[in-house]
Tab-separated table of N, CA, C and O in Angstrom:
chain	number	residue	atom	x	y	z
A	1	MET	N	4.249	-4.618	-16.225
A	1	MET	CA	4.021	-5.364	-14.924
A	1	MET	C	5.178	-6.416	-14.687
A	1	MET	O	5.647	-7.050	-15.575
A	2	ALA	N	5.610	-6.291	-13.404
A	2	ALA	CA	6.649	-7.330	-13.047
A	2	ALA	C	6.098	-8.713	-12.973
A	2	ALA	O	5.085	-8.891	-12.431
A	3	THR	N	6.717	-9.653	-13.622
A	3	THR	CA	6.201	-10.998	-13.664
A	3	THR	C	6.552	-11.853	-12.450
A	3	THR	O	5.860	-12.877	-12.218
A	4	LYS	N	7.545	-11.467	-11.764
A	4	LYS	CA	7.945	-12.136	-10.519
A	4	LYS	C	7.433	-11.310	-9.278
A	4	LYS	O	7.549	-10.113	-9.406
A	5	PRO	N	7.075	-11.923	-8.185
A	5	PRO	CA	6.693	-11.181	-7.039
A	5	PRO	C	7.916	-10.445	-6.428
A	5	PRO	O	9.035	-10.897	-6.504
A	6	VAL	N	7.624	-9.260	-5.817
A	6	VAL	CA	8.635	-8.514	-5.170
A	6	VAL	C	8.229	-8.265	-3.720
A	6	VAL	O	7.135	-8.322	-3.424
A	7	GLY	N	9.126	-7.872	-2.970
A	7	GLY	CA	8.959	-7.444	-1.616
A	7	GLY	C	8.243	-6.080	-1.566
A	7	GLY	O	8.818	-5.126	-1.980
A	8	LEU	N	7.088	-6.097	-1.061
A	8	LEU	CA	6.378	-4.805	-1.029
A	8	LEU	C	6.728	-3.956	0.123
A	8	LEU	O	6.228	-2.776	0.192
A	9	TRP	N	7.726	-4.286	0.851
A	9	TRP	CA	8.264	-3.467	1.831
A	9	TRP	C	9.206	-2.326	1.289
A	9	TRP	O	9.458	-1.333	1.922
A	10	LYS	N	9.477	-2.418	-0.102
A	10	LYS	CA	10.307	-1.459	-0.760
A	10	LYS	C	9.438	-0.257	-0.946
A	10	LYS	O	8.280	-0.317	-1.318
A	11	GLY	N	10.150	0.927	-0.847
A	11	GLY	CA	9.475	2.231	-1.091
A	11	GLY	C	9.632	2.613	-2.527
A	11	GLY	O	9.976	1.787	-3.370
A	12	HIS	N	9.360	3.843	-2.878
A	12	HIS	CA	9.375	4.262	-4.271
A	12	HIS	C	10.852	4.191	-4.756
A	12	HIS	O	11.030	3.928	-5.951
A	13	ASP	N	11.825	4.462	-3.974
A	13	ASP	CA	13.180	4.415	-4.548
A	13	ASP	C	13.617	2.943	-4.764
A	13	ASP	O	14.254	2.755	-5.874
A	14	GLY	N	13.236	2.057	-3.932
A	14	GLY	CA	13.529	0.647	-4.177
A	14	GLY	C	12.852	0.073	-5.391
A	14	GLY	O	13.422	-0.617	-6.219
A	15	LEU	N	11.552	0.492	-5.569
A	15	LEU	CA	10.822	0.048	-6.766
A	15	LEU	C	11.397	0.656	-8.049
A	15	LEU	O	11.403	-0.004	-9.081
A	16	ALA	N	11.739	1.961	-8.046
A	16	ALA	CA	12.416	2.569	-9.210
A	16	ALA	C	13.690	1.904	-9.536
A	16	ALA	O	13.990	1.636	-10.715
A	17	THR	N	14.412	1.398	-8.612
A	17	THR	CA	15.675	0.621	-8.847
A	17	THR	C	15.283	-0.704	-9.475
A	17	THR	O	16.000	-1.139	-10.438
A	18	LEU	N	14.268	-1.363	-9.115
A	18	LEU	CA	13.823	-2.543	-9.690
A	18	LEU	C	13.340	-2.372	-11.108
A	18	LEU	O	13.637	-3.204	-11.955
A	19	VAL	N	12.677	-1.276	-11.420
A	19	VAL	CA	12.323	-0.920	-12.814
A	19	VAL	C	13.501	-0.854	-13.633
A	19	VAL	O	13.551	-1.401	-14.771
A	20	GLN	N	14.577	-0.220	-13.246
A	20	GLN	CA	15.716	-0.073	-14.019
A	20	GLN	C	16.549	-1.306	-14.119
A	20	GLN	O	17.039	-1.663	-15.239
A	21	SER	N	16.682	-2.156	-13.044
A	21	SER	CA	17.526	-3.275	-13.099
A	21	SER	C	16.809	-4.551	-13.675
A	21	SER	O	17.282	-5.238	-14.508
A	22	LEU	N	15.518	-4.817	-13.267
A	22	LEU	CA	14.851	-5.942	-13.681
A	22	LEU	C	14.099	-5.748	-15.063
A	22	LEU	O	14.034	-6.669	-15.911
A	23	LEU	N	13.496	-4.566	-15.248
A	23	LEU	CA	12.693	-4.412	-16.424
A	23	LEU	C	13.421	-3.572	-17.548
A	23	LEU	O	12.915	-3.524	-18.681
A	24	ALA	N	14.613	-3.103	-17.131
A	24	ALA	CA	15.506	-2.384	-18.123
A	24	ALA	C	14.640	-1.231	-18.667
A	24	ALA	O	14.730	-0.872	-19.929
A	25	GLU	N	13.871	-0.511	-17.842
A	25	GLU	CA	13.032	0.654	-18.213
A	25	GLU	C	13.525	1.854	-17.367
A	25	GLU	O	14.077	1.760	-16.318
A	26	TYR	N	13.254	3.061	-17.849
A	26	TYR	CA	13.494	4.239	-17.073
A	26	TYR	C	12.185	4.715	-16.381
A	26	TYR	O	11.220	4.899	-17.010
A	27	PRO	N	12.279	4.699	-15.051
A	27	PRO	CA	11.021	4.990	-14.231
A	27	PRO	C	10.434	6.359	-14.290
A	27	PRO	O	9.294	6.563	-13.837
A	28	PHE	N	11.083	7.287	-14.960
A	28	PHE	CA	10.737	8.675	-14.989
A	28	PHE	C	10.078	9.070	-16.261
A	28	PHE	O	10.239	10.182	-16.756
A	29	THR	N	9.345	8.160	-17.005
A	29	THR	CA	8.804	8.447	-18.276
A	29	THR	C	7.193	8.665	-18.253
A	29	THR	O	6.721	9.116	-19.181
A	30	GLY	N	6.662	8.419	-17.104
A	30	GLY	CA	5.166	8.527	-16.998
A	30	GLY	C	4.458	7.195	-17.167
A	30	GLY	O	3.273	7.103	-16.961
A	31	ARG	N	5.163	6.194	-17.441
A	31	ARG	CA	4.621	4.853	-17.567
A	31	ARG	C	4.257	4.347	-16.186
A	31	ARG	O	4.866	4.751	-15.264
A	32	VAL	N	3.127	3.428	-16.175
A	32	VAL	CA	2.776	2.922	-14.845
A	32	VAL	C	3.440	1.576	-14.750
A	32	VAL	O	3.326	0.625	-15.604
A	33	PHE	N	4.080	1.283	-13.656
A	33	PHE	CA	4.697	-0.010	-13.347
A	33	PHE	C	3.998	-0.700	-12.160
A	33	PHE	O	3.716	-0.036	-11.136
A	34	VAL	N	3.622	-1.921	-12.373
A	34	VAL	CA	2.763	-2.620	-11.408
A	34	VAL	C	3.672	-3.814	-10.810
A	34	VAL	O	4.205	-4.557	-11.536
A	35	PHE	N	3.649	-3.885	-9.465
A	35	PHE	CA	4.412	-4.964	-8.785
A	35	PHE	C	3.429	-5.674	-7.902
A	35	PHE	O	2.512	-5.115	-7.340
A	36	ARG	N	3.535	-7.045	-7.744
A	36	ARG	CA	2.644	-7.828	-6.955
A	36	ARG	C	3.478	-8.474	-5.799
A	36	ARG	O	4.571	-8.716	-5.952
A	37	ALA	N	2.694	-8.796	-4.708
A	37	ALA	CA	3.202	-9.569	-3.665
A	37	ALA	C	3.195	-11.094	-4.052
A	37	ALA	O	2.719	-11.505	-4.987
A	38	LYS	N	3.949	-11.849	-3.215
A	38	LYS	CA	4.143	-13.230	-3.481
A	38	LYS	C	2.792	-14.016	-3.454
A	38	LYS	O	2.559	-14.850	-4.362
A	39	ARG	N	1.916	-13.625	-2.612
A	39	ARG	CA	0.661	-14.289	-2.507
A	39	ARG	C	-0.411	-13.712	-3.519
A	39	ARG	O	-1.582	-14.114	-3.657
A	40	ALA	N	-0.071	-12.693	-4.225
A	40	ALA	CA	-0.775	-12.012	-5.289
A	40	ALA	C	-2.082	-11.420	-4.743
A	40	ALA	O	-3.124	-11.186	-5.469
A	41	ASP	N	-2.103	-11.097	-3.453
A	41	ASP	CA	-3.262	-10.363	-2.907
A	41	ASP	C	-3.060	-8.932	-2.625
A	41	ASP	O	-3.935	-8.248	-2.204
A	42	ARG	N	-1.780	-8.465	-2.921
A	42	ARG	CA	-1.439	-7.034	-2.715
A	42	ARG	C	-0.607	-6.580	-3.944
A	42	ARG	O	0.132	-7.440	-4.537
A	43	MET	N	-0.637	-5.322	-4.243
A	43	MET	CA	0.043	-4.798	-5.277
A	43	MET	C	0.498	-3.416	-5.054
A	43	MET	O	-0.200	-2.698	-4.282
A	44	LYS	N	1.511	-2.905	-5.772
A	44	LYS	CA	1.950	-1.440	-5.659
A	44	LYS	C	2.085	-1.002	-7.170
A	44	LYS	O	2.568	-1.706	-7.985
A	45	THR	N	1.684	0.187	-7.292
A	45	THR	CA	1.850	0.814	-8.713
A	45	THR	C	2.836	1.979	-8.512
A	45	THR	O	2.713	2.702	-7.452
A	46	LEU	N	3.673	2.176	-9.460
A	46	LEU	CA	4.749	3.239	-9.406
A	46	LEU	C	4.652	4.052	-10.660
A	46	LEU	O	4.567	3.475	-11.770
A	47	PHE	N	4.534	5.371	-10.605
A	47	PHE	CA	4.632	6.211	-11.848
A	47	PHE	C	5.149	7.633	-11.440
A	47	PHE	O	5.197	8.011	-10.360
A	48	TRP	N	5.624	8.155	-12.531
A	48	TRP	CA	6.140	9.550	-12.424
A	48	TRP	C	5.107	10.543	-12.877
A	48	TRP	O	4.490	10.424	-13.941
A	49	ASN	N	4.771	11.494	-11.976
A	49	ASN	CA	3.663	12.463	-12.293
A	49	ASN	C	4.182	13.778	-12.845
A	49	ASN	O	3.386	14.723	-12.893
A	50	GLY	N	5.508	13.835	-13.144
A	50	GLY	CA	6.000	15.094	-13.660
A	50	GLY	C	6.825	15.733	-12.634
A	50	GLY	O	7.697	16.595	-12.985
A	51	SER	N	6.524	15.648	-11.403
A	51	SER	CA	7.310	16.307	-10.350
A	51	SER	C	7.934	15.370	-9.301
A	51	SER	O	8.659	15.774	-8.471
A	52	GLY	N	7.503	14.060	-9.363
A	52	GLY	CA	8.072	13.071	-8.467
A	52	GLY	C	7.451	11.666	-8.614
A	52	GLY	O	6.453	11.553	-9.377
A	53	LEU	N	8.058	10.717	-8.080
A	53	LEU	CA	7.552	9.379	-8.146
A	53	LEU	C	6.444	9.231	-7.150
A	53	LEU	O	6.461	9.686	-6.038
A	54	VAL	N	5.290	8.539	-7.669
A	54	VAL	CA	4.155	8.349	-6.910
A	54	VAL	C	3.894	6.813	-6.830
A	54	VAL	O	4.076	6.143	-7.845
A	55	PHE	N	3.597	6.227	-5.620
A	55	PHE	CA	3.235	4.922	-5.618
A	55	PHE	C	2.011	4.722	-4.848
A	55	PHE	O	1.707	5.458	-3.876
A	56	ALA	N	1.127	3.780	-5.296
A	56	ALA	CA	-0.115	3.489	-4.639
A	56	ALA	C	-0.146	2.053	-4.277
A	56	ALA	O	0.436	1.174	-4.922
A	57	ILE	N	-0.663	1.733	-3.129
A	57	ILE	CA	-0.772	0.451	-2.540
A	57	ILE	C	-2.238	-0.015	-2.758
A	57	ILE	O	-3.149	0.606	-2.459
A	58	GLY	N	-2.269	-1.251	-3.338
A	58	GLY	CA	-3.609	-1.877	-3.545
A	58	GLY	C	-3.735	-3.137	-2.766
A	58	GLY	O	-2.764	-3.941	-2.665
A	59	LEU	N	-4.840	-3.442	-2.176
A	59	LEU	CA	-5.218	-4.722	-1.511
A	59	LEU	C	-6.354	-5.225	-2.184
A	59	LEU	O	-7.400	-4.657	-2.192
A	60	GLU	N	-6.127	-6.430	-2.824
A	60	GLU	CA	-7.270	-7.026	-3.469
A	60	GLU	C	-7.834	-8.120	-2.573
A	60	GLU	O	-7.125	-9.032	-2.080
A	61	ARG	N	-9.117	-8.091	-2.269
A	61	ARG	CA	-9.723	-9.128	-1.386
A	61	ARG	C	-10.039	-10.299	-2.372
A	61	ARG	O	-10.860	-10.224	-3.362
A	62	MET	N	-9.389	-11.461	-2.084
A	62	MET	CA	-9.588	-12.532	-2.806
A	62	MET	C	-10.846	-13.401	-2.331
A	62	MET	O	-10.945	-13.696	-1.180
A	63	ALA	N	-11.701	-13.704	-3.256
A	63	ALA	CA	-12.923	-14.424	-2.933
A	63	ALA	C	-12.620	-15.966	-3.057
A	63	ALA	O	-11.980	-16.399	-3.998
A	64	THR	N	-13.040	-16.705	-2.095
A	64	THR	CA	-12.945	-18.185	-2.240
A	64	THR	C	-14.314	-18.740	-2.323
A	64	THR	O	-15.290	-18.310	-1.625
A	65	VAL	N	-14.453	-19.674	-3.102
A	65	VAL	CA	-15.729	-20.350	-3.380
A	65	VAL	C	-15.667	-21.665	-2.742
A	65	VAL	O	-14.777	-22.459	-2.841
């Protein structure tokens, strides 16, 4: 998981570049990489499924009390 927020406007190529440069990992291993937005209410996951990079967008509804 990336510990610093990233711009979620990046596509799978941009996120793969971040995996290599910031996390010093190879994005084509099958590991799941998680990125979060600055407000921490959105996230993207990136993983290699054997034939291509797949990324999923998640939106977490934050509950306020």
